[in-house]
Short mmCIF file of C-alpha atoms in Angstrom, two decimals:
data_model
loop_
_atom_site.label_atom_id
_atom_site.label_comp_id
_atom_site.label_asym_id
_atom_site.label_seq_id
_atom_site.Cartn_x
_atom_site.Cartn_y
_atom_site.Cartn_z
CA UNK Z 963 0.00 0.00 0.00
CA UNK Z 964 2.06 3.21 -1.46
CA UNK Z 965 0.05 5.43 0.59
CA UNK Z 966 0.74 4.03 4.53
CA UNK Z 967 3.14 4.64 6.83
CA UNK Z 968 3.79 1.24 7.90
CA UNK Z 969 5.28 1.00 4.14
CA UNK Z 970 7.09 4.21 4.07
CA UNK Z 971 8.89 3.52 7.75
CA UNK Z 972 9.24 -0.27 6.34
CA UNK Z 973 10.94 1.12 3.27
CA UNK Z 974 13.32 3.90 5.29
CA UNK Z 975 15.13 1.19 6.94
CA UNK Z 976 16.97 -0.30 3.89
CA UNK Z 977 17.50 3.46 2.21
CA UNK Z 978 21.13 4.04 1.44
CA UNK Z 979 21.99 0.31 2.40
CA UNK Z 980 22.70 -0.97 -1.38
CA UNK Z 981 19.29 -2.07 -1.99
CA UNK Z 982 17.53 -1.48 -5.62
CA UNK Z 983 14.21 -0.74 -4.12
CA UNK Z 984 10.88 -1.51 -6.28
CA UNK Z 985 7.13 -0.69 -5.28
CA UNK Z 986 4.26 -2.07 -7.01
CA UNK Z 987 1.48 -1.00 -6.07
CA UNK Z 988 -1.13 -3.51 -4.93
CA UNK Z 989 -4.22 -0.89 -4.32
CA UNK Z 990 -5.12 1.39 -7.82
CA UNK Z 991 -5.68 4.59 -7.72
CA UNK Z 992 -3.09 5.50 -4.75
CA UNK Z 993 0.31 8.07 -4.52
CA UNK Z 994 3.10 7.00 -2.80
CA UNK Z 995 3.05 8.55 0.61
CA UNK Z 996 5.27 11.41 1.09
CA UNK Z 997 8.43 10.17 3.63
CA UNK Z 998 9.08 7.40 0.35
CA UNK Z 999 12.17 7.76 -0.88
CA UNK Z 1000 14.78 6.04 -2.79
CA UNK Z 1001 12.82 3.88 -4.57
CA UNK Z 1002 11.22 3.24 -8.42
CA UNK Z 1003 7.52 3.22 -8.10
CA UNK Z 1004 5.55 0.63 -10.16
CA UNK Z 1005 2.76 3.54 -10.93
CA UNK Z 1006 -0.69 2.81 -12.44
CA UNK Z 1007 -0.19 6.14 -14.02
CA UNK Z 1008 -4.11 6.07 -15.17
CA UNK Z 1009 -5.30 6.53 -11.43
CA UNK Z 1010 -2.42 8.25 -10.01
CA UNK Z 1011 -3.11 12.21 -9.04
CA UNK Z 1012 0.37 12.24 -10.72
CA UNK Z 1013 2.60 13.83 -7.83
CA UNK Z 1014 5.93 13.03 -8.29
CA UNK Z 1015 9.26 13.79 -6.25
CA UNK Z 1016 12.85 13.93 -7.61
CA UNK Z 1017 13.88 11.33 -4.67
CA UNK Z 1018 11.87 8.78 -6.64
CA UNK Z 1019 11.72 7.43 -10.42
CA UNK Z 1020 8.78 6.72 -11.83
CA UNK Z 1021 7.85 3.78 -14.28
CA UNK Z 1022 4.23 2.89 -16.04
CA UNK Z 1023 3.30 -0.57 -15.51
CA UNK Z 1024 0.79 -0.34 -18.26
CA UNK Z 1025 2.86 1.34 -20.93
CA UNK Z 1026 6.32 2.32 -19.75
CA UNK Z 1027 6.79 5.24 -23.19
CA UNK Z 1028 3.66 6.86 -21.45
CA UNK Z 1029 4.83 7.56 -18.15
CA UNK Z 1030 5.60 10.78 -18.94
CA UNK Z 1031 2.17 11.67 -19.43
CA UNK Z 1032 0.50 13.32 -16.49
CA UNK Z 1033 -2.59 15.45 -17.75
CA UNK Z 1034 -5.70 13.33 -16.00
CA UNK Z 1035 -8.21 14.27 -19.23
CA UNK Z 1036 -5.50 13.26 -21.16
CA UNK Z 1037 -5.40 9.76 -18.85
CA UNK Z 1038 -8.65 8.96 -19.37
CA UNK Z 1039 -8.94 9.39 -23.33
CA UNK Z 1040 -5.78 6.59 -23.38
CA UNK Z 1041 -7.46 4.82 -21.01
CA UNK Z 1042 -10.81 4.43 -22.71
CA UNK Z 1043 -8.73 3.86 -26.01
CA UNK Z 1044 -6.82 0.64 -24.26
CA UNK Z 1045 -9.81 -1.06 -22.70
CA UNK Z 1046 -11.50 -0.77 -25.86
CA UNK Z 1047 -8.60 -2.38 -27.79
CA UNK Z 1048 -8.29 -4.59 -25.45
CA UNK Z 1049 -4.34 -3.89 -24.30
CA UNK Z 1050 -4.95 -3.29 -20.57
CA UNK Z 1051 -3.10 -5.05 -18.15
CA UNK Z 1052 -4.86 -6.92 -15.33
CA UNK Z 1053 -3.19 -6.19 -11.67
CA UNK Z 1054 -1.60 -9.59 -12.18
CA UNK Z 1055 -0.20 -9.01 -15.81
CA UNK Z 1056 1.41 -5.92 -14.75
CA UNK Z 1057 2.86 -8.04 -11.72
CA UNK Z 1058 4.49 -10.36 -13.79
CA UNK Z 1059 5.41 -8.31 -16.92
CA UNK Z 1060 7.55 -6.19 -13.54
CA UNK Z 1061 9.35 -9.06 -12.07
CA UNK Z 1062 10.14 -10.06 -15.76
CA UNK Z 1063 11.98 -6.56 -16.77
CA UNK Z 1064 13.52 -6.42 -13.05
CA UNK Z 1065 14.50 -9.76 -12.28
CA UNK Z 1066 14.49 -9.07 -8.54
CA UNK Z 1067 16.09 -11.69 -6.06
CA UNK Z 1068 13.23 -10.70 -3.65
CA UNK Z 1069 9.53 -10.08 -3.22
CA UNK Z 1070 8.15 -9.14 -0.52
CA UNK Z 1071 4.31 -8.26 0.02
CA UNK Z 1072 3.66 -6.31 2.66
CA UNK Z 1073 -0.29 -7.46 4.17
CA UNK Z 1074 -1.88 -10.05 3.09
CA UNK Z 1075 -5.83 -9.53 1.10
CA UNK Z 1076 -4.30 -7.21 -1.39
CA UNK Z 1077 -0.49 -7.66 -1.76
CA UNK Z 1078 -0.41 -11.38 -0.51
CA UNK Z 1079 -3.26 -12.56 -3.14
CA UNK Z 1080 -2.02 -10.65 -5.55
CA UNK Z 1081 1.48 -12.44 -5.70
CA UNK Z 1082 0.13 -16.10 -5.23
CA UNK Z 1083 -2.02 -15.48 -8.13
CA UNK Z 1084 1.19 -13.73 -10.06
CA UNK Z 1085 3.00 -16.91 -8.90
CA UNK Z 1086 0.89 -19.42 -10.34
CA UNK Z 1087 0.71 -17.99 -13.35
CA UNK Z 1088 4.68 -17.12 -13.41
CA UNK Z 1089 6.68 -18.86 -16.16
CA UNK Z 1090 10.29 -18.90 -14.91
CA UNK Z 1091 12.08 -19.40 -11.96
CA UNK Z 1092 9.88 -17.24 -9.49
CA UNK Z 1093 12.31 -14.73 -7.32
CA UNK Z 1094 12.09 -15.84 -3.02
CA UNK Z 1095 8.87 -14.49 -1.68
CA UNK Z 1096 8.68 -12.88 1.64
CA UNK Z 1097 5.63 -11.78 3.09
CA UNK Z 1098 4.97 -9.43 6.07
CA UNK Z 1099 1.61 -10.22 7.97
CA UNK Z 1100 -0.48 -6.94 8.99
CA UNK Z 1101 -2.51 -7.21 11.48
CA UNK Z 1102 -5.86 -8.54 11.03
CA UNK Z 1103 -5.20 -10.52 7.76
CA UNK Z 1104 -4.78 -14.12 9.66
CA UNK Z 1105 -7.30 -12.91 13.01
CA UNK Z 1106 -9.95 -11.47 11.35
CA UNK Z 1107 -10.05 -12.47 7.63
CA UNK Z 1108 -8.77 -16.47 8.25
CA UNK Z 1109 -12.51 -16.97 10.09
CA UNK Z 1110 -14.19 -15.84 7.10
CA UNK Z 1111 -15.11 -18.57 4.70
CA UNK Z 1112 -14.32 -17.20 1.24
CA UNK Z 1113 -11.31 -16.05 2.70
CA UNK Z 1114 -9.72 -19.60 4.02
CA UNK Z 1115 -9.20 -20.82 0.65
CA UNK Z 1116 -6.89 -17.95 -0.55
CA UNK Z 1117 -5.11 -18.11 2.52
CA UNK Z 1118 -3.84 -21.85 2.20
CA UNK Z 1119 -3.09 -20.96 -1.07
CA UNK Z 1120 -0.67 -17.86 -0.67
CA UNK Z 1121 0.72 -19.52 2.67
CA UNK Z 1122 1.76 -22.78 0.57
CA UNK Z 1123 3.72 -20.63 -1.74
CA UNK Z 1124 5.58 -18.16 0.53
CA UNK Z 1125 9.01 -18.54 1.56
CA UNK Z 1126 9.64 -16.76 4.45
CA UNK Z 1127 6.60 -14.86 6.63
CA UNK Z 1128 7.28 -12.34 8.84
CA UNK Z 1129 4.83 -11.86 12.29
CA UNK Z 1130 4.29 -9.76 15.09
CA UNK Z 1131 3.79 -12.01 17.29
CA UNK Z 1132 2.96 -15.68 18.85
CA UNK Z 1133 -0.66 -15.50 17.70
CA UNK Z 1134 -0.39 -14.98 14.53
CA UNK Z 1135 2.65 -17.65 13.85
CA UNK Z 1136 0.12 -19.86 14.76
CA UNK Z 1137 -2.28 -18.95 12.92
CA UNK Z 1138 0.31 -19.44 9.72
CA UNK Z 1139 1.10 -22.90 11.34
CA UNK Z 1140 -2.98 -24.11 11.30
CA UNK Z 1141 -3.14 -22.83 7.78
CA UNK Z 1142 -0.50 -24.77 6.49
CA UNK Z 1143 2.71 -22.83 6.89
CA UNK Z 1144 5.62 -24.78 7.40
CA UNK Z 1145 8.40 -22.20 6.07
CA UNK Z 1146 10.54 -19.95 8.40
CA UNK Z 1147 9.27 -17.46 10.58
CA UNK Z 1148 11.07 -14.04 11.35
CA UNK Z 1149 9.14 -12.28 14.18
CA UNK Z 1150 9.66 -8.01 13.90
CA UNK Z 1151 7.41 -6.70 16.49
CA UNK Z 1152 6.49 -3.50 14.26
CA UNK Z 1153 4.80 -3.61 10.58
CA UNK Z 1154 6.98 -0.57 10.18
CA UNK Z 1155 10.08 -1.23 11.66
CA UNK Z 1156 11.52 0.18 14.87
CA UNK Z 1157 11.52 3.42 16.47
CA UNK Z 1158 14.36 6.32 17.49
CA UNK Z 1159 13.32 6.83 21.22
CA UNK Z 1160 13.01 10.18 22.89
CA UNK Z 1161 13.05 10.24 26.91
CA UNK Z 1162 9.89 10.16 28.77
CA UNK Z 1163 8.53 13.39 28.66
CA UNK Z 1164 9.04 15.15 32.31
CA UNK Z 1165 5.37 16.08 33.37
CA UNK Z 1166 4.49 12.75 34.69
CA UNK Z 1167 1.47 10.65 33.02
CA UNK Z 1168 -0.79 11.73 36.64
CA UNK Z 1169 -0.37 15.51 35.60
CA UNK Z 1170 -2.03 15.06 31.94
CA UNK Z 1171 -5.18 16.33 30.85
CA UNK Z 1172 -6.01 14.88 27.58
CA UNK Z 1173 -7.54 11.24 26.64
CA UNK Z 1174 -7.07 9.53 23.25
CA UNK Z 1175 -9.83 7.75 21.53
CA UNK Z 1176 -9.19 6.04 18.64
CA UNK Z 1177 -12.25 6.69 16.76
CA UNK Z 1178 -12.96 4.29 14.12
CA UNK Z 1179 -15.86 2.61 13.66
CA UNK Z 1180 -16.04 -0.09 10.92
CA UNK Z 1181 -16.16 -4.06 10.22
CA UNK Z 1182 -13.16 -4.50 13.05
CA UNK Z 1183 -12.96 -1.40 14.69
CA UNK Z 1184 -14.94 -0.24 17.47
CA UNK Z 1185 -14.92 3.62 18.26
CA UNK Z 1186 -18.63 3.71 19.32
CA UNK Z 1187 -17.74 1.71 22.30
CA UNK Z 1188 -15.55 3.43 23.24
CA UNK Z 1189 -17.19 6.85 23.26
CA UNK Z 1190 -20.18 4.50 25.27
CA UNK Z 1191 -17.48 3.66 28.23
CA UNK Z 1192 -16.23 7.58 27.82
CA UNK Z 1193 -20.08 8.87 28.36
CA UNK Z 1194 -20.62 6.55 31.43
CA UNK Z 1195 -17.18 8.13 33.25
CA UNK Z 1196 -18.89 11.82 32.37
CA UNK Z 1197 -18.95 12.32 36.57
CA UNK Z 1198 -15.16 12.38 36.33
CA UNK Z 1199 -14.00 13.84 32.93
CA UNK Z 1200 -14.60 17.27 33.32
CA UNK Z 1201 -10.72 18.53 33.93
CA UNK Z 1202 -9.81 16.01 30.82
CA UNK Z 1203 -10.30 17.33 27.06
CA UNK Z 1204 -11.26 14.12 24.94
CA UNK Z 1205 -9.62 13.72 21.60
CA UNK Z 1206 -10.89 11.39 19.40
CA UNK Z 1207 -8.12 10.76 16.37
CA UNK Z 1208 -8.97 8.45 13.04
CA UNK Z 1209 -12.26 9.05 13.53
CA UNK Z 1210 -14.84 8.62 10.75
CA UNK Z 1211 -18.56 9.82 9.73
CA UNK Z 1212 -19.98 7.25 11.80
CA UNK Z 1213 -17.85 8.36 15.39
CA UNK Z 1214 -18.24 12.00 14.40
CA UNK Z 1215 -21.66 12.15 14.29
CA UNK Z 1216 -21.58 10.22 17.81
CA UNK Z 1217 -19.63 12.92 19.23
CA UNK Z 1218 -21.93 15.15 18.13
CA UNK Z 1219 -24.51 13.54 20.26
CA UNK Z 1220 -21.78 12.83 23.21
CA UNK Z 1221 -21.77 16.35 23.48
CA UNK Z 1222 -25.81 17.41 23.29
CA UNK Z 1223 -26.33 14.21 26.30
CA UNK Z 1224 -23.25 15.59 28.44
CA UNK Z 1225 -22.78 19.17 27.68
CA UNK Z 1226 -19.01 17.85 26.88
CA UNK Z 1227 -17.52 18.27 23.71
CA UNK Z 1228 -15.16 16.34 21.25
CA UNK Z 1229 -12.10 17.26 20.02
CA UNK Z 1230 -12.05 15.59 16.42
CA UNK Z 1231 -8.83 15.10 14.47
CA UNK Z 1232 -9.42 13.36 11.09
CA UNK Z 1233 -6.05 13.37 9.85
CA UNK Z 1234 -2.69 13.29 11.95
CA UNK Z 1235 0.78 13.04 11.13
CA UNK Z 1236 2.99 10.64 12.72
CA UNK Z 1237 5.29 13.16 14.64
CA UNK Z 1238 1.75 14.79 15.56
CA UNK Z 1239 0.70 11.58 16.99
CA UNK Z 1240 3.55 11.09 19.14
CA UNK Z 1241 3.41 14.90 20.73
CA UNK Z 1242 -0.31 13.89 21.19
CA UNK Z 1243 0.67 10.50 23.48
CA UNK Z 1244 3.02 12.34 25.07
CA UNK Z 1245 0.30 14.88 25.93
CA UNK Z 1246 -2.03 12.51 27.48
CA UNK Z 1247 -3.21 10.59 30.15
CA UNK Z 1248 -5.15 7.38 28.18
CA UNK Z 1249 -5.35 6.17 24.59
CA UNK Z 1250 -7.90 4.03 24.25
CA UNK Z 1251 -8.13 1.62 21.09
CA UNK Z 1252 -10.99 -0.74 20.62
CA UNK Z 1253 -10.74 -2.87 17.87
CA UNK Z 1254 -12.67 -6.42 17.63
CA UNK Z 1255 -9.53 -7.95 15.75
CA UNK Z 1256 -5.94 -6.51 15.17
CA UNK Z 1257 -2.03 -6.87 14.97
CA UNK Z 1258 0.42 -5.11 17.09
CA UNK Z 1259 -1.81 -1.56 17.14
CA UNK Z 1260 0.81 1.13 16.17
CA UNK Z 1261 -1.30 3.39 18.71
CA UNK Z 1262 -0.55 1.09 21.59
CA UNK Z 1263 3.02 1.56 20.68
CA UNK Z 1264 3.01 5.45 20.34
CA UNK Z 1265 1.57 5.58 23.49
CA UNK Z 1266 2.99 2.79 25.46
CA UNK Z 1267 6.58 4.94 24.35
CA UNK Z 1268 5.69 8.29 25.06
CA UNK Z 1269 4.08 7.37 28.32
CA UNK Z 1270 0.21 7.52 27.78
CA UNK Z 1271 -1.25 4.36 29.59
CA UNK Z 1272 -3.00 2.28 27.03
CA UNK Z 1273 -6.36 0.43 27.16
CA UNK Z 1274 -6.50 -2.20 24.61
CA UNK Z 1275 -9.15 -4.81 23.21
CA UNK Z 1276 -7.66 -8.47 23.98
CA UNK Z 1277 -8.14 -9.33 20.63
CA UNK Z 1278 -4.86 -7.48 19.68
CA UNK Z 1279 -1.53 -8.70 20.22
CA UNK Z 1280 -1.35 -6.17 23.29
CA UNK Z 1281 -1.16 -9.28 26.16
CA UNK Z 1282 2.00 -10.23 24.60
CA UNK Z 1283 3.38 -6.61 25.20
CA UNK Z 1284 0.92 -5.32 28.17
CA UNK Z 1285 0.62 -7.07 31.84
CA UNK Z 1286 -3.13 -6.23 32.45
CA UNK Z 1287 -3.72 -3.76 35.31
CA UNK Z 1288 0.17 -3.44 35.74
CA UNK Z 1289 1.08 -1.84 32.53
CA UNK Z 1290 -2.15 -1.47 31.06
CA UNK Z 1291 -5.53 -2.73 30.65
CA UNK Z 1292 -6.77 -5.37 28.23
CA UNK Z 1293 -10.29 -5.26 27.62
CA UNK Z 1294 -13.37 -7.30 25.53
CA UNK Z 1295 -13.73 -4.77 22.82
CA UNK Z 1296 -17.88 -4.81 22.85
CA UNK Z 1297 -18.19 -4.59 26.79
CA UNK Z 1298 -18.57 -0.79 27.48
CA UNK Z 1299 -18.91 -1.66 30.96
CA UNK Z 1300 -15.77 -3.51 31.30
CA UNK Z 1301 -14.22 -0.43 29.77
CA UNK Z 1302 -15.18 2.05 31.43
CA UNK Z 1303 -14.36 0.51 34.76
CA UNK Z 1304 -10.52 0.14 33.23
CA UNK Z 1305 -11.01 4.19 32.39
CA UNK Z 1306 -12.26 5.00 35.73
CA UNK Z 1307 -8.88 3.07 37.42
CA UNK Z 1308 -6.76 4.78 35.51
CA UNK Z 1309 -7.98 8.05 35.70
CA UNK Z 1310 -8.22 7.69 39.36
CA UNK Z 1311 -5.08 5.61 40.20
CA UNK Z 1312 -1.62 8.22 39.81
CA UNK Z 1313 0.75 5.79 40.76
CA UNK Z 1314 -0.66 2.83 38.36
CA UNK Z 1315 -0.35 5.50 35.15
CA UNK Z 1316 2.78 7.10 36.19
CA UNK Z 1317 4.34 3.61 37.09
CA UNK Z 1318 3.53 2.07 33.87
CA UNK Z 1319 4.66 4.49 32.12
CA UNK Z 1320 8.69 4.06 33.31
CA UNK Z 1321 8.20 0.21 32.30
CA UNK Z 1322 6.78 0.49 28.77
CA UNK Z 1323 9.25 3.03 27.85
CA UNK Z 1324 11.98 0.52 28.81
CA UNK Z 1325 10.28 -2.40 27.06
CA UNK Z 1326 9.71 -0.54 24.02
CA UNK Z 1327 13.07 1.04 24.19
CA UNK Z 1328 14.57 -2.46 24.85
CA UNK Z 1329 12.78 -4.34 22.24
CA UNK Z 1330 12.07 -1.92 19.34
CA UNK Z 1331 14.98 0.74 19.02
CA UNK Z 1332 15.31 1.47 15.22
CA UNK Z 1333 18.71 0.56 14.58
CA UNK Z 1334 18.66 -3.10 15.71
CA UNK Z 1335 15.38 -3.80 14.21
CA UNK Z 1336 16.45 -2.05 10.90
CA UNK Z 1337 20.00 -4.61 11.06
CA UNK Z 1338 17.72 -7.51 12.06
CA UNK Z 1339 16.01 -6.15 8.25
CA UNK Z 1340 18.97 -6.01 6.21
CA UNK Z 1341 20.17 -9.33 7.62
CA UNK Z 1342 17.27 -11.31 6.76
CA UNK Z 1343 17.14 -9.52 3.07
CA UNK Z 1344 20.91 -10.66 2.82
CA UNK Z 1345 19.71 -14.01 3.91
CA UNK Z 1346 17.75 -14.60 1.55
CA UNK Z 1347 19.16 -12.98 -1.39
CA UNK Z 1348 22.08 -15.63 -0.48
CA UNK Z 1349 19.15 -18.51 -0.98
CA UNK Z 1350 17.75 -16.57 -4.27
CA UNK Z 1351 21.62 -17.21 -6.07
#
């Protein structure tokens, strides 16, 4: 996905470490996002807004003579032209006619319902020696998607053909295992690699006065709970300014009603940068993520790091990296009750926030600084370039 962080801090680990970078782009219609550098982007140059930066080169993967062509009107009237000659590239064509020009030694996909399906199908229809195929599990693509039907199949399939897969965390290498899996496992306890660390901030966790809500509400993520265990703490939130971050049309609109039952309002933030995030955690008291499947949450991270206490849904990864009540709380992700008891303790409890906020820093700092994780990259690249000769 050219557009996420996850793939631009993924990417900025192996910058200006000899490697010929390539990204194809398994979602149409997407620019790369801006921190990418140092690579050749595999552009759909039809869909692309055409932004372009002179870190980058750019290549069509429809026509390659055309890439030069950036005009959208223009776009279309070539597009129309090609489907109706016929000459158009499926997502898979342009996959293979890639790995054909650039002969790399490595794949890797980078989550699993777009970029994973995409190369299994790329695979099987591959003639050639296929280059080693690493693939990076995101977060919900075993949980979530493995337990639905039409999604099993696929699955099995991509798993049978990968050489190396890359996990979070216990769960989900299990999850690989039931499916089939029987390749090596490298375990990197970020999507997006590690993190540069900062100190705790000095105002201690107790002295904040802001609470994060993750406020997305769709087919895994729960926001509107949230908000429910939020409105049932109202008797002690009136020093605290709620901000709800990610939130969507669904979440907004509840905090517009949050506010006309409790007379307090919202603070909504639809889009915020990653730097903007981590001033934000290091702001605040809670962040609260609800979700009712997911990975390693990056906002668990963010927080757990810059010293906000985090309340999690147990169907994360979090009770591999949290000890509940200790250094946060795991909770059932559609029990606002449940939450909004672990809300009220940590609101109320100085020494339990302030506490946990010493040992995550050190966990995180122990287990995720940026420059081991980013050697622990390059080494398992190396690796397997070495098995690709």
């Amino acid at each position: 996905m050219p557009f996420s962080i996850h793939t631009a801090r993924w990417i900025s680990q192996l910058n200006n470490k000899g490697f010929d970078i390539h990204l194809f782009s398994s979602m149409s219609g997407h620019d790369l996002h801006e921190t990418i550098k140092g690579i050749t982007f595999h552009e759909n140059f039809y869909n692309t807004a055409g932004k372009t930066a002179a870190f980058n080169n750019y290549a069509s993967r429809q026509f390659e003579s055309l890439s030069f062509i950036k005009h959208p009107v223009l776009k279309t009237l070539i597009r129309r032209s090609v489907k109706i000659s016929g000459c158009e590239k499926s997502n898979v064509q342009a996959l293979q006619s890639v790995i054909q020009k650039v002969q790399p030694d490595i794949i890797h996909s980078l989550e699993m319902q777009h970029g994973g399906y995409l190369v299994s199908q790329a695979k099987i229809k591959y003639s050639g020696n296929f280059p080693v195929w690493l693939h990076s599990n995101w977060g919900i693509d075993l949980h979530f998607f493995g337990r639905l039907e039409k999604h099993q199949l696929p699955i099995r399939q991509a798993l049978s053909q990968i050489d190396v897969f890359i996990t979070e965390g216990e769960r989900d290498e299990k999850l690989a295992r039931k499916f089939g899996y029987t390749g090596p496992i490298y375990t990197f306890p970020s999507v997006g690699g590690g993190f540069i660390f900062d100190q705790l901030p000095p105002t201690k966790t107790s002295s904040r006065k802001k609470i994060l809500l993750k406020g997305t509400q769709d087919i895994v993520r729960r926001g509107l709970v949230g908000l429910r265990a939020l409105e049932r703490c109202i008797d002690i939130l009136d020093e605290y300014e709620i901000i709800m971050y990610s939130s969507n049309e669904v979440t907004q609109a509840a905090a517009e009603l949050f506010y006309h039952r409790t007379k307090k309002r919202i603070h909504i933030l639809e889009e915020v940068s990653h730097p903007e995030m981590m001033k934000l955690n290091k702001e605040s008291r809670l962040n609260i993520c609800i979700n009712m499947s997911d990975g390693l949450p990056n906002s668990m991270l963010e927080a757990m790091m810059s010293g906000a206490f985090p309340i999690q849904s147990e169907t994360s990864l979090a009770s591999e990296w949290i000890t509940h009540a200790h250094t946060g709380m795991i909770v059932p992700p559609e029990d606002p009750d449940v939450i909004e008891q672990a809300i009220r303790t940590a609101l109320v409890n100085d020494t339990l926030v302030d506490n946990a906020a010493v040992m995550n820093h050190k966990l995180l700092s122990d287990k995720l600084e940026y420059k081991n994780i980013q050697q622990r990259a390059i080494g398992m690249y190396n690796q397997c370039q070495k098995s690709s000769n």
